[in-house]
mmCIF file of N, CA and C and ligand atoms in Angstrom:
data_model
loop_
_atom_site.group_PDB
_atom_site.id
_atom_site.type_symbol
_atom_site.label_atom_id
_atom_site.label_comp_id
_atom_site.label_asym_id
_atom_site.label_seq_id
_atom_site.Cartn_x
_atom_site.Cartn_y
_atom_site.Cartn_z
ATOM 1 N N MET A 1 263.418 261.153 267.547
ATOM 2 C CA MET A 1 264.596 260.488 268.075
ATOM 3 C C MET A 1 264.305 259.981 269.502
ATOM 4 N N PRO A 2 264.091 258.692 269.675
ATOM 5 C CA PRO A 2 263.783 258.175 271.007
ATOM 6 C C PRO A 2 265.009 258.183 271.895
ATOM 7 N N ALA A 3 264.851 258.713 273.098
ATOM 8 C CA ALA A 3 265.935 258.731 274.071
ATOM 9 C C ALA A 3 265.379 259.109 275.432
ATOM 10 N N ALA A 4 265.936 258.514 276.473
ATOM 11 C CA ALA A 4 265.592 258.878 277.844
ATOM 12 C C ALA A 4 264.082 258.834 278.095
ATOM 13 N N GLY A 5 263.390 257.884 277.484
ATOM 14 C CA GLY A 5 261.983 257.662 277.795
ATOM 15 C C GLY A 5 261.000 258.531 277.043
ATOM 16 N N GLN A 6 261.496 259.393 276.137
ATOM 17 C CA GLN A 6 260.600 260.212 275.333
ATOM 18 C C GLN A 6 261.157 260.316 273.923
ATOM 19 N N ARG A 7 260.275 260.700 272.996
ATOM 20 C CA ARG A 7 260.740 260.933 271.631
ATOM 21 C C ARG A 7 261.067 262.406 271.488
ATOM 22 N N HIS A 8 262.356 262.672 271.348
ATOM 23 C CA HIS A 8 262.832 264.047 271.236
ATOM 24 C C HIS A 8 263.151 264.361 269.782
ATOM 25 N N ALA A 9 263.442 265.625 269.531
ATOM 26 C CA ALA A 9 263.953 266.031 268.232
ATOM 27 C C ALA A 9 265.319 266.651 268.445
ATOM 28 N N SER A 10 266.159 266.602 267.412
ATOM 29 C CA SER A 10 267.508 267.125 267.544
ATOM 30 C C SER A 10 268.016 267.650 266.218
ATOM 31 N N CYS A 11 268.911 268.605 266.295
ATOM 32 C CA CYS A 11 269.560 269.116 265.092
ATOM 33 C C CYS A 11 270.934 268.484 264.895
ATOM 34 N N THR A 12 271.315 267.600 265.797
ATOM 35 C CA THR A 12 272.610 266.924 265.684
ATOM 36 C C THR A 12 272.673 266.130 264.387
ATOM 37 N N GLU A 13 273.818 266.219 263.737
ATOM 38 C CA GLU A 13 274.024 265.497 262.475
ATOM 39 C C GLU A 13 273.791 264.000 262.667
ATOM 40 N N LYS A 14 273.033 263.400 261.771
ATOM 41 C CA LYS A 14 272.830 261.959 261.843
ATOM 42 C C LYS A 14 274.028 261.255 261.213
ATOM 43 N N PRO A 15 274.625 260.301 261.928
ATOM 44 C CA PRO A 15 275.819 259.627 261.415
ATOM 45 C C PRO A 15 275.526 258.733 260.212
ATOM 46 N N VAL A 16 274.400 258.046 260.221
ATOM 47 C CA VAL A 16 274.056 257.164 259.098
ATOM 48 C C VAL A 16 272.555 257.183 258.851
ATOM 49 N N GLY A 17 272.180 257.123 257.581
ATOM 50 C CA GLY A 17 270.777 256.974 257.221
ATOM 51 C C GLY A 17 269.891 258.043 257.818
ATOM 52 N N CYS A 18 268.691 257.657 258.250
ATOM 53 C CA CYS A 18 267.734 258.638 258.713
ATOM 54 C C CYS A 18 267.416 258.467 260.187
ATOM 55 N N ALA A 19 268.212 257.686 260.901
ATOM 56 C CA ALA A 19 267.948 257.497 262.323
ATOM 57 C C ALA A 19 269.267 257.471 263.078
ATOM 58 N N TYR A 20 269.198 257.757 264.365
ATOM 59 C CA TYR A 20 270.379 257.684 265.210
ATOM 60 C C TYR A 20 270.509 256.261 265.743
ATOM 61 N N PRO A 21 271.659 255.624 265.543
ATOM 62 C CA PRO A 21 271.852 254.293 266.129
ATOM 63 C C PRO A 21 271.788 254.376 267.654
ATOM 64 N N THR A 22 271.340 253.310 268.274
ATOM 65 C CA THR A 22 271.283 253.264 269.736
ATOM 66 C C THR A 22 272.650 253.606 270.333
ATOM 67 N N GLY A 23 272.644 254.493 271.306
ATOM 68 C CA GLY A 23 273.880 254.870 271.970
ATOM 69 C C GLY A 23 274.482 256.158 271.446
ATOM 70 N N THR A 24 273.941 256.691 270.335
ATOM 71 C CA THR A 24 274.461 257.946 269.796
ATOM 72 C C THR A 24 274.197 259.095 270.768
ATOM 73 N N GLN A 25 275.220 259.853 271.073
ATOM 74 C CA GLN A 25 275.068 261.006 271.960
ATOM 75 C C GLN A 25 274.528 262.178 271.137
ATOM 76 N N VAL A 26 273.392 262.700 271.539
ATOM 77 C CA VAL A 26 272.805 263.817 270.810
ATOM 78 C C VAL A 26 272.316 264.884 271.790
ATOM 79 N N THR A 27 272.274 266.109 271.299
ATOM 80 C CA THR A 27 271.671 267.196 272.065
ATOM 81 C C THR A 27 270.298 267.471 271.469
ATOM 82 N N THR A 28 269.277 267.382 272.277
ATOM 83 C CA THR A 28 267.912 267.537 271.789
ATOM 84 C C THR A 28 267.537 269.008 271.695
ATOM 85 N N LEU A 29 266.411 269.272 271.044
ATOM 86 C CA LEU A 29 265.918 270.642 270.924
ATOM 87 C C LEU A 29 265.503 271.211 272.277
ATOM 88 N N CYS A 30 265.240 270.341 273.247
ATOM 89 C CA CYS A 30 264.910 270.822 274.591
ATOM 90 C C CYS A 30 266.163 270.913 275.462
ATOM 91 N N GLN A 31 267.327 270.915 274.786
ATOM 92 C CA GLN A 31 268.608 271.185 275.450
ATOM 93 C C GLN A 31 269.012 270.104 276.433
ATOM 94 N N ARG A 32 268.686 268.863 276.124
ATOM 95 C CA ARG A 32 269.160 267.762 276.958
ATOM 96 C C ARG A 32 270.219 266.989 276.182
ATOM 97 N N ASP A 33 271.223 266.506 276.887
ATOM 98 C CA ASP A 33 272.201 265.607 276.286
ATOM 99 C C ASP A 33 271.774 264.189 276.610
ATOM 100 N N VAL A 34 271.397 263.447 275.581
ATOM 101 C CA VAL A 34 270.874 262.102 275.795
ATOM 102 C C VAL A 34 271.539 261.132 274.829
ATOM 103 N N ARG A 35 271.338 259.849 275.094
ATOM 104 C CA ARG A 35 271.796 258.830 274.162
ATOM 105 C C ARG A 35 270.586 258.241 273.448
ATOM 106 N N ALA A 36 270.670 258.161 272.140
ATOM 107 C CA ALA A 36 269.559 257.658 271.345
ATOM 108 C C ALA A 36 269.260 256.201 271.657
ATOM 109 N N ASP A 37 267.990 255.849 271.572
ATOM 110 C CA ASP A 37 267.565 254.461 271.718
ATOM 111 C C ASP A 37 266.733 254.122 270.487
ATOM 112 N N ASN A 38 267.316 253.339 269.608
ATOM 113 C CA ASN A 38 266.664 253.069 268.330
ATOM 114 C C ASN A 38 265.901 251.743 268.347
ATOM 115 N N SER A 39 265.611 251.228 269.531
ATOM 116 C CA SER A 39 264.853 249.986 269.617
ATOM 117 C C SER A 39 263.411 250.224 269.182
ATOM 118 N N GLU A 40 262.721 249.145 268.817
ATOM 119 C CA GLU A 40 261.369 249.285 268.284
ATOM 120 C C GLU A 40 260.405 249.896 269.297
ATOM 121 N N VAL A 41 260.520 249.444 270.554
ATOM 122 C CA VAL A 41 259.599 249.925 271.575
ATOM 123 C C VAL A 41 259.825 251.403 271.872
ATOM 124 N N ALA A 42 261.023 251.867 271.650
ATOM 125 C CA ALA A 42 261.328 253.254 271.964
ATOM 126 C C ALA A 42 260.500 254.220 271.127
ATOM 127 N N TRP A 43 260.142 253.803 269.911
ATOM 128 C CA TRP A 43 259.359 254.668 269.034
ATOM 129 C C TRP A 43 257.916 254.813 269.523
ATOM 130 N N LEU A 44 257.541 254.013 270.505
ATOM 131 C CA LEU A 44 256.186 254.103 271.052
ATOM 132 C C LEU A 44 256.125 255.080 272.228
ATOM 133 N N TRP A 45 257.277 255.598 272.628
ATOM 134 C CA TRP A 45 257.290 256.536 273.738
ATOM 135 C C TRP A 45 256.571 257.832 273.360
ATOM 136 N N ALA A 46 256.178 258.562 274.384
ATOM 137 C CA ALA A 46 255.476 259.826 274.164
ATOM 138 C C ALA A 46 256.417 260.865 273.564
ATOM 139 N N THR A 47 255.851 261.731 272.738
ATOM 140 C CA THR A 47 256.620 262.826 272.164
ATOM 141 C C THR A 47 256.946 263.858 273.232
ATOM 142 N N CYS A 48 258.176 264.336 273.215
ATOM 143 C CA CYS A 48 258.576 265.391 274.125
ATOM 144 C C CYS A 48 257.913 266.700 273.698
ATOM 145 N N ALA A 49 257.109 267.281 274.581
ATOM 146 C CA ALA A 49 256.338 268.475 274.220
ATOM 147 C C ALA A 49 257.249 269.648 273.856
ATOM 148 N N GLU A 50 258.338 269.778 274.575
ATOM 149 C CA GLU A 50 259.262 270.887 274.297
ATOM 150 C C GLU A 50 259.896 270.750 272.922
ATOM 151 N N CYS A 51 260.328 269.533 272.596
ATOM 152 C CA CYS A 51 260.939 269.309 271.287
ATOM 153 C C CYS A 51 259.920 269.492 270.178
ATOM 154 N N ASN A 52 258.697 269.028 270.420
ATOM 155 C CA ASN A 52 257.644 269.156 269.432
ATOM 156 C C ASN A 52 257.395 270.630 269.110
ATOM 157 N N ARG A 53 257.335 271.421 270.131
ATOM 158 C CA ARG A 53 257.083 272.855 269.955
ATOM 159 C C ARG A 53 258.237 273.508 269.211
ATOM 160 N N GLU A 54 259.448 273.152 269.607
ATOM 161 C CA GLU A 54 260.627 273.755 268.984
ATOM 162 C C GLU A 54 260.757 273.314 267.522
ATOM 163 N N ALA A 55 260.457 272.054 267.260
ATOM 164 C CA ALA A 55 260.549 271.548 265.890
ATOM 165 C C ALA A 55 259.548 272.254 264.985
ATOM 166 N N ARG A 56 258.356 272.476 265.519
ATOM 167 C CA ARG A 56 257.330 273.183 264.731
ATOM 168 C C ARG A 56 257.748 274.625 264.473
ATOM 169 N N ARG A 57 258.383 275.231 265.481
ATOM 170 C CA ARG A 57 258.844 276.613 265.318
ATOM 171 C C ARG A 57 259.929 276.668 264.239
ATOM 172 N N LEU A 58 260.876 275.719 264.288
ATOM 173 C CA LEU A 58 261.966 275.682 263.315
ATOM 174 C C LEU A 58 261.442 275.427 261.915
ATOM 175 N N ALA A 59 260.352 274.655 261.824
ATOM 176 C CA ALA A 59 259.779 274.336 260.522
ATOM 177 C C ALA A 59 258.905 275.475 260.005
ATOM 178 N N GLY A 60 258.702 276.489 260.835
ATOM 179 C CA GLY A 60 257.923 277.627 260.388
ATOM 180 C C GLY A 60 256.420 277.400 260.461
ATOM 181 N N VAL A 61 256.021 276.359 261.187
ATOM 182 C CA VAL A 61 254.602 276.061 261.300
ATOM 183 C C VAL A 61 253.928 277.056 262.237
ATOM 184 N N GLU A 62 254.692 277.443 263.263
ATOM 185 C CA GLU A 62 254.153 278.394 264.242
ATOM 186 C C GLU A 62 255.084 279.584 264.359
ATOM 187 N N PRO A 63 254.572 280.724 264.699
ATOM 188 C CA PRO A 63 255.406 281.927 264.806
ATOM 189 C C PRO A 63 256.434 281.827 265.922
HETATM 190 ZN ZN1 ZN B 101 262.875 266.884 274.127
#
């Protein structure tokens, strides 16, 4: 989920389809309140390390 200059992950319910429309208020796994940016360039932003770690933990990839 691109927002605030990084690609974050979130457990917030997606309103439509598989992406958050630009401007959607979401709480990320790194506990930030951000607005989604669904523009094409936004997907090229760096992955948020905190969200990446938390997402992997939630997925059971890491202990
Ligand atoms: Zn994050």
